PDB file of C-alpha atoms in Angstrom:
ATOM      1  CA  UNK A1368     105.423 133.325 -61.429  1.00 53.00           C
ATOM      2  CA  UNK A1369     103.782 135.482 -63.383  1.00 83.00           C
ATOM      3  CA  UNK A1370     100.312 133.985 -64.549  1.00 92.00           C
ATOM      4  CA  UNK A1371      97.877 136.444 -65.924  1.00 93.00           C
ATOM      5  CA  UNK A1372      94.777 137.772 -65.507  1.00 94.00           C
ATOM      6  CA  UNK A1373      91.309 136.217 -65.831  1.00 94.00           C
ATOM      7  CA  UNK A1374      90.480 139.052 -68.013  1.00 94.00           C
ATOM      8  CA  UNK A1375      93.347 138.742 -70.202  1.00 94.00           C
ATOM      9  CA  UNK A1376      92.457 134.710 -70.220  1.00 95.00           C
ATOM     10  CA  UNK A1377      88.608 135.564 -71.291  1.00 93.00           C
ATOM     11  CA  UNK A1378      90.128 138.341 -73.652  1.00 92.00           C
ATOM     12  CA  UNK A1379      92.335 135.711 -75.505  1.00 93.00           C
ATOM     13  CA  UNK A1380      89.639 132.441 -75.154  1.00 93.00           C
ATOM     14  CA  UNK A1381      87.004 135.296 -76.726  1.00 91.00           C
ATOM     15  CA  UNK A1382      89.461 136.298 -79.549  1.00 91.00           C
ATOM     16  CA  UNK A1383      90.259 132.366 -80.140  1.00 92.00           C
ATOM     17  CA  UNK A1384      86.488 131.550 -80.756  1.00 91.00           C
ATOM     18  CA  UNK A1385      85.647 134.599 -82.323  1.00 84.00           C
ATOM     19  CA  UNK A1386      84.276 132.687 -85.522  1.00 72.00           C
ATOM     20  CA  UNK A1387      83.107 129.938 -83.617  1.00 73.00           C
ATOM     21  CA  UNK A1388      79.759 130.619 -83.794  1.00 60.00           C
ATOM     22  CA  UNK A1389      78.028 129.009 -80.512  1.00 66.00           C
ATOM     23  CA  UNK A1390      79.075 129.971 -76.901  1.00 80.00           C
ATOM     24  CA  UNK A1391      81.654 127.707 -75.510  1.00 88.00           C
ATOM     25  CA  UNK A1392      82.560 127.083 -72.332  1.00 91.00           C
ATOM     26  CA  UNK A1393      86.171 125.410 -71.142  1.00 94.00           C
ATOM     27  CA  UNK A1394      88.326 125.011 -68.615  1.00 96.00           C
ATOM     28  CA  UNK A1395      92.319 126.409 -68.830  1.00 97.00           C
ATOM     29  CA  UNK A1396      94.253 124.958 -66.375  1.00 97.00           C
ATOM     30  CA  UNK A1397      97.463 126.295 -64.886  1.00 97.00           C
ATOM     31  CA  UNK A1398     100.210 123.571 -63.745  1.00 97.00           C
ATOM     32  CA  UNK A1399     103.276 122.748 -62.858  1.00 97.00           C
ATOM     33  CA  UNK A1400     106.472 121.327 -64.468  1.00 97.00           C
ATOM     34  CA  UNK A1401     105.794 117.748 -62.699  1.00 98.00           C
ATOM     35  CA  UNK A1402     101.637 117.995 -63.266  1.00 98.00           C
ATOM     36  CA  UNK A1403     102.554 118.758 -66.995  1.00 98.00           C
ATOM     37  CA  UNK A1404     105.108 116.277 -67.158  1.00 98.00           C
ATOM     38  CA  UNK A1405     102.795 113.355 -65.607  1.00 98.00           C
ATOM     39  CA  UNK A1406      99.588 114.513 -68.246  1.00 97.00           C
ATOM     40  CA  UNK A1407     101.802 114.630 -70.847  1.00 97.00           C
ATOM     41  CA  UNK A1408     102.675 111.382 -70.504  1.00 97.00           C
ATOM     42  CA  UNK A1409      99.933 109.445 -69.391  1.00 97.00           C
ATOM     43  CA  UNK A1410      98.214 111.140 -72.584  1.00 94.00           C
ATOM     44  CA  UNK A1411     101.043 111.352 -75.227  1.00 94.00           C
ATOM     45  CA  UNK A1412     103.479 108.705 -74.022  1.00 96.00           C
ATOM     46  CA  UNK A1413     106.008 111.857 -73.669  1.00 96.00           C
ATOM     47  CA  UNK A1414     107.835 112.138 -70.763  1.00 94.00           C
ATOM     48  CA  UNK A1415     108.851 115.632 -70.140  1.00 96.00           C
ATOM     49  CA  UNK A1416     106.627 118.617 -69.618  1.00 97.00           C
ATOM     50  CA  UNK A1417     104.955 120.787 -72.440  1.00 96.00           C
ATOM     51  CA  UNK A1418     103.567 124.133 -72.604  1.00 95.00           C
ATOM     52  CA  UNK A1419      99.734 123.511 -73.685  1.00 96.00           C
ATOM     53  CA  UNK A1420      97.594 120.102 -73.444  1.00 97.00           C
ATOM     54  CA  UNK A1421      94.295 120.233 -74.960  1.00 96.00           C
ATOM     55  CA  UNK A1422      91.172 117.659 -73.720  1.00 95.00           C
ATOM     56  CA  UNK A1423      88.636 118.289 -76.385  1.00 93.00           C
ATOM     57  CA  UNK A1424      85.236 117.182 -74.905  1.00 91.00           C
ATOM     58  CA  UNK A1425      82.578 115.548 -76.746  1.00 80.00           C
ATOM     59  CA  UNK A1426      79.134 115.657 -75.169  1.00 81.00           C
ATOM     60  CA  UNK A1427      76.520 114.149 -76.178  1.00 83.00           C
ATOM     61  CA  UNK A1428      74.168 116.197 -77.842  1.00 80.00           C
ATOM     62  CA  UNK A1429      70.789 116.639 -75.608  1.00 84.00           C
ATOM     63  CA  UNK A1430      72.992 118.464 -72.921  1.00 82.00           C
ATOM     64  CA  UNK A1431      72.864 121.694 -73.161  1.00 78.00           C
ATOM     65  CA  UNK A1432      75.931 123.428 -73.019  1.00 80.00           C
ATOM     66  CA  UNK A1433      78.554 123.817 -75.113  1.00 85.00           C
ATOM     67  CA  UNK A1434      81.293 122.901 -72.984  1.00 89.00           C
ATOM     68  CA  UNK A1435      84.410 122.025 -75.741  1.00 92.00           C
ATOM     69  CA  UNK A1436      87.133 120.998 -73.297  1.00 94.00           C
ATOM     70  CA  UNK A1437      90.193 121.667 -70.991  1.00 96.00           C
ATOM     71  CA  UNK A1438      93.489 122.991 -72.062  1.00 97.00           C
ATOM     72  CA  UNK A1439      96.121 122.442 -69.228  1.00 98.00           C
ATOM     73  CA  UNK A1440      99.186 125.071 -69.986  1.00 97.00           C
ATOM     74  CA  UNK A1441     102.623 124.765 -67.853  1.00 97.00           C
ATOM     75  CA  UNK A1442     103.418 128.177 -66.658  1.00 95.00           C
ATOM     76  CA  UNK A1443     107.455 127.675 -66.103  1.00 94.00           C
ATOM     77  CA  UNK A1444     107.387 126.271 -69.560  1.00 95.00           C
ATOM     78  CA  UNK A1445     105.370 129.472 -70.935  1.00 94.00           C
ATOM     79  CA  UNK A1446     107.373 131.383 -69.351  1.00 91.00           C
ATOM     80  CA  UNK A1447     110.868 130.156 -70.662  1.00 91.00           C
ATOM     81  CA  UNK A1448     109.631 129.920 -74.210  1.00 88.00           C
ATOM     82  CA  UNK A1449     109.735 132.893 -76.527  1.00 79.00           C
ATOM     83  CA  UNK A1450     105.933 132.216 -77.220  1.00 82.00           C
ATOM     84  CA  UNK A1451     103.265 134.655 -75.160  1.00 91.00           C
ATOM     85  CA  UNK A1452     100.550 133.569 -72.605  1.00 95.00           C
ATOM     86  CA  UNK A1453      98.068 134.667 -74.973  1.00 95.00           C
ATOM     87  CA  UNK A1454      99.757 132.595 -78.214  1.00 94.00           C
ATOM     88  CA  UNK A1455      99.773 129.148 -75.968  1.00 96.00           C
ATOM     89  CA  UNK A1456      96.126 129.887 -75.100  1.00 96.00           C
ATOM     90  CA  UNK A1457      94.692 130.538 -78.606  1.00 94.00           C
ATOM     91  CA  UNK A1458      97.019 127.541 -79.632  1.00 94.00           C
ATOM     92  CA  UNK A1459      95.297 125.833 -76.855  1.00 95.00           C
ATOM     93  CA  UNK A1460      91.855 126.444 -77.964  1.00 94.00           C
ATOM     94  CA  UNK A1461      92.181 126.227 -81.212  1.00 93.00           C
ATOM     95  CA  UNK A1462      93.325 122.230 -80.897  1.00 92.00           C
ATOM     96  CA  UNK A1463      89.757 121.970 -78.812  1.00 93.00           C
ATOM     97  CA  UNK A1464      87.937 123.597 -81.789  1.00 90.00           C
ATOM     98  CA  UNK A1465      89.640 120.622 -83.840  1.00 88.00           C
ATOM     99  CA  UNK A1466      92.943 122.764 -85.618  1.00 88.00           C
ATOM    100  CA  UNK A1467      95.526 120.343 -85.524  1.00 85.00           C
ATOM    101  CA  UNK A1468      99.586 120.994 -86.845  1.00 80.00           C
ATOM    102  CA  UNK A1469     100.548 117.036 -87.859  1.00 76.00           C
ATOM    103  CA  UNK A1470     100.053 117.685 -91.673  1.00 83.00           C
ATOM    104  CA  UNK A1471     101.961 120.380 -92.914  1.00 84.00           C
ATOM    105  CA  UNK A1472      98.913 122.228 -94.155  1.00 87.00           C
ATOM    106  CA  UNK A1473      97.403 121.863 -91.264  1.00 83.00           C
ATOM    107  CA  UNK A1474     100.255 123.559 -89.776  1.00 85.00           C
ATOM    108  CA  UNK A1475     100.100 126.565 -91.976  1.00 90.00           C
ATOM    109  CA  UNK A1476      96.255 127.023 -91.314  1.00 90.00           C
ATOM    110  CA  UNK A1477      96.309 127.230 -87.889  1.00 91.00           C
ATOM    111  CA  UNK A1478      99.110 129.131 -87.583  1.00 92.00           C
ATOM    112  CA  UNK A1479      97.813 131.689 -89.625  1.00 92.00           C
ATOM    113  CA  UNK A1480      94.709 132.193 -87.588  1.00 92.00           C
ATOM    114  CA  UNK A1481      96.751 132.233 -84.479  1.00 92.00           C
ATOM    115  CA  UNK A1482      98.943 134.917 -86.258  1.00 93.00           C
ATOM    116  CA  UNK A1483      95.549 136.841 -87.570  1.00 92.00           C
ATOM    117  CA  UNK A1484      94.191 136.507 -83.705  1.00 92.00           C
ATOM    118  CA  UNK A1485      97.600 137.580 -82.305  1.00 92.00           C
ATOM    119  CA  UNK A1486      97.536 140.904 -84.518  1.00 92.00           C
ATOM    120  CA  UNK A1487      93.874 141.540 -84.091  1.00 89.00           C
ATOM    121  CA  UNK A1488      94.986 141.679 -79.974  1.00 88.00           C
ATOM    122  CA  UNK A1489      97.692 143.708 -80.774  1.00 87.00           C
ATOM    123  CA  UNK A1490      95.039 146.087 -82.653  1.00 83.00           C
ATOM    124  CA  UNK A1491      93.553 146.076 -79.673  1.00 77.00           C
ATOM    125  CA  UNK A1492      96.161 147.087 -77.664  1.00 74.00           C
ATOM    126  CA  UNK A1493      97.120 149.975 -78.906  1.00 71.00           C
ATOM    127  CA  UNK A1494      93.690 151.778 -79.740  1.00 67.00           C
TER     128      UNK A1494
END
């Protein structure tokens, strides 16, 4: 399949925490249907596979590093879905750095800064 490139993951993980002010460390994960499938349900009570989980991690504060979580992204699902690698991965991050879509206005906010991120990329891109 085709799963991209470490760069292009730090690339879009460094574009997702661009206003985050601290380092940040985290973990993405790439899985299968069946991996995704079983997470998504031992976590969500969902039983089918999903495109992005995100583990937000909580340390306690005297340790040192910044480390803010896992995300865990199904490639078959990614790549079925009209969504890009790098959308699911700043949606991804953005649900560790707290964004969440179950209010409506929640919704819009984060996904206008994963539109804003997406164009800054694109920016990117073509300079």
């Amino acid at each position: 399949s085709n799963i991209p490139s470490y760069t292009e993951f730090e690339l879009w993980a460094n574009t997702a925490l661009h206003n985050h002010n601290e380092e940040a460390e985290l973990c993405i994960r790439i899985v299968d249907e069946n991996e995704s499938a079983a997470l998504n349900y031992k976590y969500r009570h969902k039983n089918k596979p999903t495109n992005v989980l995100s583990f937000p991690c909580d340390l306690p504060p005297d340790i040192p590093i910044n480390y803010i979580g896992d995300i865990i992204i199904c490639a078959p699902i990614v790549n079925k879905e009209d969504l890009t690698w790098a959308h699911i991965t700043i949606h991804g991050i953005l649900h560790l750095l707290g964004y969440d879509h179950i209010q409506e206005q929640d919704a819009v906010i984060m996904e206008n800064l994963e539109r804003t991120m997406l164009q800054t990329l694109e920016k990117q891109d073509n300079e």
